[in-house]
C-alpha positions as a Python dict, from the first residue, in 0.01 Angstrom:
ca = {
    (1, 'M'): (0, 0, 0),
    (2, 'D'): (-32, -251, 282),
    (3, 'F'): (17, -590, 102),
    (4, 'K'): (-13, -784, 427),
    (5, 'A'): (-362, -640, 494),
    (6, 'I'): (-472, -712, 135),
    (7, 'F'): (-342, -1072, 157),
    (8, 'A'): (-516, -1129, 489),
    (9, 'H'): (-844, -996, 349),
    (10, 'F'): (-808, -1213, 33),
    (11, 'S'): (-739, -1526, 241),
    (12, 'K'): (-1057, -1474, 443),
    (13, 'A'): (-1258, -1429, 122),
    (14, 'V'): (-1125, -1757, -21),
    (15, 'L'): (-1159, -1960, 297),
    (16, 'L'): (-1520, -1858, 368),
    (17, 'P'): (-1670, -2027, 57),
    (18, 'G'): (-1448, -2324, 131),
    (19, 'F'): (-1606, -2366, 474),
    (20, 'V'): (-1951, -2334, 319),
    (21, 'V'): (-1877, -2606, 58),
    (22, 'F'): (-1720, -2830, 323),
    (23, 'G'): (-2031, -2787, 537),
    (24, 'L'): (-2250, -2890, 247),
    (25, 'F'): (-2048, -3208, 198),
    (26, 'I'): (-2090, -3291, 567),
    (27, 'A'): (-2465, -3228, 557),
    (28, 'A'): (-2527, -3425, 235),
    (29, 'P'): (-2489, -3777, 378),
    (30, 'V'): (-2727, -3687, 660),
    (31, 'N'): (-2995, -3579, 414),
    (32, 'A'): (-2937, -3889, 203),
    (33, 'Q'): (-2968, -4108, 508),
    (34, 'E'): (-3296, -3944, 602),
    (35, 'T'): (-3428, -4013, 251),
    (36, 'T'): (-3331, -4380, 245),
    (37, 'T'): (-3491, -4452, 579),
    (38, 'T'): (-3838, -4356, 457),
    (39, 'P'): (-4056, -4662, 518),
    (40, 'T'): (-4221, -4829, 218),
    (41, 'K'): (-4490, -5091, 189),
    (42, 'D'): (-4351, -5443, 162),
    (43, 'A'): (-4472, -5696, -91),
    (44, 'R'): (-4671, -5888, 166),
    (45, 'T'): (-4875, -5581, 265),
    (46, 'E'): (-4942, -5509, -102),
    (47, 'L'): (-5051, -5869, -155),
    (48, 'K'): (-5300, -5852, 133),
    (49, 'S'): (-5440, -5528, -8),
    (50, 'S'): (-5475, -5686, -352),
    (51, 'L'): (-5650, -5993, -211),
    (52, 'T'): (-5885, -5775, -9),
    (53, 'D'): (-5981, -5582, -323),
    (54, 'L'): (-6033, -5910, -504),
    (55, 'S'): (-6251, -6045, -224),
    (56, 'S'): (-6464, -5731, -229),
    (57, 'L'): (-6515, -5759, -606),
    (58, 'Y'): (-6607, -6128, -583),
    (59, 'Q'): (-6851, -6064, -298),
    (60, 'K'): (-7026, -5792, -498),
    (61, 'E'): (-7068, -6040, -780),
    (62, 'V'): (-7214, -6296, -537),
    (63, 'D'): (-7457, -6036, -404),
    (64, 'R'): (-7562, -5944, -757),
    (65, 'L'): (-7614, -6307, -859),
    (66, 'E'): (-7809, -6385, -541),
    (67, 'K'): (-8057, -6105, -615),
    (68, 'Q'): (-8076, -6214, -977),
    (69, 'Q'): (-8138, -6574, -877),
    (70, 'Q'): (-8412, -6476, -633),
    (71, 'Q'): (-8590, -6306, -921),
    (72, 'S'): (-8525, -6604, -1146),
    (73, 'K'): (-8679, -6836, -887),
    (74, 'G'): (-9006, -6645, -904),
    (75, 'L'): (-8999, -6645, -1284),
    (76, 'Y'): (-8922, -7016, -1289),
    (77, 'D'): (-9206, -7095, -1047),
    (78, 'D'): (-9441, -6899, -1273),
    (79, 'G'): (-9318, -7089, -1576),
    (80, 'L'): (-9168, -6780, -1740),
    (81, 'I'): (-8813, -6915, -1774),
    (82, 'S'): (-8686, -7263, -1846),
    (83, 'R'): (-8532, -7500, -1597),
    (84, 'V'): (-8206, -7488, -1790),
    (85, 'D'): (-8184, -7109, -1749),
    (86, 'F'): (-8260, -7136, -1378),
    (87, 'E'): (-7998, -7410, -1326),
    (88, 'N'): (-7740, -7208, -1520),
    (89, 'G'): (-7802, -6923, -1277),
    (90, 'E'): (-7755, -7159, -983),
    (91, 'K'): (-7426, -7280, -1130),
    (92, 'A'): (-7300, -6924, -1186),
    (93, 'L'): (-7385, -6838, -826),
    (94, 'A'): (-7207, -7149, -697),
    (95, 'D'): (-6895, -7064, -899),
    (96, 'A'): (-6898, -6706, -768),
    (97, 'R'): (-6925, -6831, -410),
    (98, 'A'): (-6636, -7071, -474),
    (99, 'K'): (-6418, -6776, -581),
    (100, 'V'): (-6502, -6590, -258),
    (101, 'E'): (-6411, -6900, -58),
    (102, 'Q'): (-6084, -6943, -246),
    (103, 'V'): (-5969, -6584, -198),
    (104, 'T'): (-6067, -6605, 170),
    (105, 'K'): (-5830, -6900, 204),
    (106, 'E'): (-5556, -6702, 27),
    (107, 'I'): (-5606, -6409, 266),
    (108, 'A'): (-5578, -6647, 562),
    (109, 'A'): (-5260, -6794, 414),
    (110, 'A'): (-5115, -6445, 359),
    (111, 'N'): (-5172, -6369, 727),
    (112, 'Q'): (-4968, -6671, 834),
    (113, 'P'): (-4599, -6622, 924),
    (114, 'M'): (-4382, -6673, 619),
    (115, 'P'): (-4099, -6930, 643),
    (116, 'E'): (-3845, -6677, 519),
    (117, 'I'): (-3542, -6850, 667),
    (118, 'G'): (-3628, -7182, 504),
    (119, 'I'): (-3678, -7025, 163),
    (120, 'L'): (-3366, -6812, 176),
    (121, 'S'): (-3148, -7096, 298),
    (122, 'D'): (-3244, -7318, 4),
    (123, 'P'): (-3035, -7217, -299),
    (124, 'T'): (-3259, -7425, -527),
    (125, 'A'): (-3582, -7250, -417),
    (126, 'T'): (-3792, -7137, -713),
    (127, 'S'): (-4113, -6948, -765),
    (128, 'A'): (-4299, -7264, -658),
    (129, 'A'): (-4194, -7182, -301),
    (130, 'V'): (-4365, -6844, -330),
    (131, 'W'): (-4706, -6946, -472),
    (132, 'S'): (-4920, -7256, -462),
    (133, 'T'): (-5269, -7355, -573),
    (134, 'G'): (-5288, -7594, -280),
    (135, 'N'): (-5261, -7891, -516),
    (136, 'A'): (-4912, -8026, -587),
    (137, 'R'): (-5016, -8186, -916),
    (138, 'V'): (-5166, -7862, -1046),
    (139, 'D'): (-4857, -7667, -932),
    (140, 'N'): (-4629, -7910, -1116),
    (141, 'L'): (-4836, -7891, -1434),
    (142, 'I'): (-4832, -7510, -1425),
    (143, 'N'): (-4454, -7512, -1395),
    (144, 'F'): (-4415, -7782, -1661),
    (145, 'Y'): (-4629, -7618, -1928),
    (146, 'G'): (-4505, -7271, -1836),
    (147, 'K'): (-4147, -7377, -1906),
    (148, 'Q'): (-4245, -7578, -2214),
    (149, 'Y'): (-4423, -7286, -2382),
    (150, 'G'): (-4216, -7000, -2238),
    (151, 'V'): (-4485, -6845, -2018),
    (152, 'D'): (-4412, -6731, -1662),
    (153, 'P'): (-4574, -6996, -1437),
    (154, 'F'): (-4676, -6724, -1193),
    (155, 'L'): (-4872, -6546, -1468),
    (156, 'I'): (-5053, -6874, -1541),
    (157, 'Y'): (-5124, -6908, -1168),
    (158, 'C'): (-5267, -6554, -1141),
    (159, 'T'): (-5479, -6598, -1451),
    (160, 'M'): (-5613, -6933, -1336),
    (161, 'S'): (-5696, -6793, -992),
    (162, 'Q'): (-5900, -6515, -1154),
    (163, 'E'): (-6064, -6747, -1407),
    (164, 'S'): (-6178, -7039, -1194),
    (165, 'G'): (-6045, -7003, -840),
    (166, 'F'): (-5863, -7333, -911),
    (167, 'T'): (-6193, -7519, -950),
    (168, 'S'): (-6143, -7782, -1222),
    (169, 'G'): (-6515, -7833, -1277),
    (170, 'A'): (-6599, -7463, -1313),
    (171, 'T'): (-6832, -7361, -1595),
    (172, 'S'): (-6922, -6999, -1668),
    (173, 'P'): (-7265, -6882, -1787),
    (174, 'K'): (-7103, -6812, -2125),
    (175, 'G'): (-6977, -7170, -2155),
    (176, 'A'): (-6610, -7135, -2052),
    (177, 'M'): (-6486, -7455, -1893),
    (178, 'G'): (-6228, -7591, -1651),
    (179, 'L'): (-5935, -7447, -1459),
    (180, 'T'): (-5836, -7205, -1733),
    (181, 'Q'): (-6195, -7143, -1849),
    (182, 'L'): (-6151, -7230, -2215),
    (183, 'M'): (-6437, -7159, -2453),
    (184, 'P'): (-6529, -7455, -2678),
    (185, 'A'): (-6373, -7297, -2987),
    (186, 'T'): (-6050, -7214, -2802),
    (187, 'A'): (-6031, -7563, -2655),
    (188, 'A'): (-6071, -7713, -3002),
    (189, 'R'): (-5804, -7478, -3141),
    (190, 'Y'): (-5546, -7620, -2902),
    (191, 'G'): (-5650, -7983, -2919),
    (192, 'V'): (-5820, -7991, -2579),
    (193, 'T'): (-6074, -8272, -2598),
    (194, 'N'): (-6175, -8253, -2231),
    (195, 'P'): (-6158, -7898, -2087),
    (196, 'Y'): (-6231, -8036, -1740),
    (197, 'D'): (-5918, -8248, -1746),
    (198, 'V'): (-5659, -8067, -1533),
    (199, 'G'): (-5361, -8135, -1759),
    (200, 'Q'): (-5541, -8054, -2085),
    (201, 'S'): (-5688, -7734, -1942),
    (202, 'I'): (-5352, -7602, -1821),
    (203, 'M'): (-5185, -7698, -2148),
    (204, 'G'): (-5451, -7526, -2358),
    (205, 'G'): (-5469, -7216, -2141),
    (206, 'T'): (-5090, -7179, -2138),
    (207, 'R'): (-5064, -7213, -2516),
    (208, 'Y'): (-5338, -6954, -2556),
    (209, 'L'): (-5155, -6713, -2324),
    (210, 'K'): (-4834, -6775, -2519),
    (211, 'D'): (-5000, -6693, -2851),
    (212, 'L'): (-5164, -6380, -2707),
    (213, 'L'): (-4832, -6257, -2566),
    (214, 'K'): (-4668, -6313, -2904),
    (215, 'M'): (-4959, -6146, -3087),
    (216, 'F'): (-4936, -5834, -2869),
    (217, 'N'): (-4555, -5810, -2857),
    (218, 'G'): (-4517, -5927, -2497),
    (219, 'R'): (-4776, -5683, -2358),
    (220, 'V'): (-4910, -5874, -2059),
    (221, 'D'): (-5203, -5634, -2015),
    (222, 'L'): (-5321, -5683, -2374),
    (223, 'A'): (-5268, -6059, -2356),
    (224, 'L'): (-5489, -6073, -2047),
    (225, 'A'): (-5750, -5852, -2212),
    (226, 'G'): (-5749, -6089, -2509),
    (227, 'Y'): (-5785, -6389, -2280),
    (228, 'N'): (-6093, -6233, -2121),
    (229, 'A'): (-6263, -6060, -2413),
    (230, 'G'): (-6101, -6228, -2711),
    (231, 'E'): (-5809, -6109, -2920),
    (232, 'G'): (-6052, -5970, -3176),
    (233, 'A'): (-6191, -5724, -2921),
    (234, 'V'): (-5841, -5598, -2839),
    (235, 'M'): (-5760, -5546, -3207),
    (236, 'K'): (-6101, -5385, -3268),
    (237, 'F'): (-6010, -5108, -3023),
    (238, 'G'): (-5670, -5041, -3178),
    (239, 'N'): (-5467, -5285, -2968),
    (240, 'N'): (-5597, -5135, -2645),
    (241, 'I'): (-5784, -5286, -2353),
    (242, 'P'): (-6151, -5291, -2459),
    (243, 'P'): (-6374, -5047, -2268),
    (244, 'Y'): (-6563, -5326, -2095),
    (245, 'E'): (-6587, -5292, -1716),
    (246, 'E'): (-6546, -5668, -1666),
    (247, 'T'): (-6234, -5683, -1885),
    (248, 'R'): (-6073, -5376, -1729),
    (249, 'N'): (-6131, -5509, -1376),
    (250, 'Y'): (-6001, -5849, -1486),
    (251, 'V'): (-5677, -5705, -1624),
    (252, 'K'): (-5630, -5466, -1331),
    (253, 'L'): (-5668, -5734, -1065),
    (254, 'I'): (-5442, -5990, -1232),
    (255, 'L'): (-5171, -5733, -1304),
    (256, 'K'): (-5185, -5610, -945),
    (257, 'R'): (-5131, -5958, -807),
    (258, 'Y'): (-4872, -6046, -1073),
    (259, 'A'): (-4667, -5730, -1010),
    (260, 'V'): (-4681, -5759, -630),
    (261, 'K'): (-4590, -6119, -576),
    (262, 'K'): (-4390, -6197, -891),
    (263, 'P'): (-4060, -6355, -780),
    (264, 'T'): (-3748, -6163, -877),
    (265, 'S'): (-3478, -6350, -1065),
}
């Protein structure tokens, strides 16, 4: 028996898989590198997309209210509806137009160059450097009451933007009032005597959000649904978002903005 030939054949059999494994180790980092270089959308692009969706929704509401108000004008002229009903329609249309104007400003701001260096170089920079209502007093009150009641100030900001477009004198056709659009009963529950007062409105709205978050075990989506449709509606449908188109759009839009631009700690 030729042991040398057998040994040589065995060596080749062992070395061949070794080369294959070694080659796989060499190729692996290349594949990993190709995977990690896949481009992804940045937060700013997502924000612009979210704002564009919001603008489209608001504009559709304006278009709907304009047609409705044109019909109401004819009915009012013919004495078929009261002046109060007609003026309520005018107010709803004005509020809807204000929301379109506000989101248009936010889109313009999102298109401006971001002062990234300034923010990153400031070790004390907080979420206030990332969002702003355009009013320093309102920003400070949002941060103050957010910290006092344990609610993320940015969530308050997103909710307020959706509710009133930061218009302190806003009144909905259903009777919701102020920056955080408190209904009379909700305002009374939290000791808000003047819902149009900026400080009282933010305080009451923040406390309401806090109670809703606690009621629904920290579920932001259910808290928002409760804020829009009432906590009773959420519980009625088994602690799920009620099947109301307005409420579902409301929750979807706020969550989209909140998730995209929420500062990381």
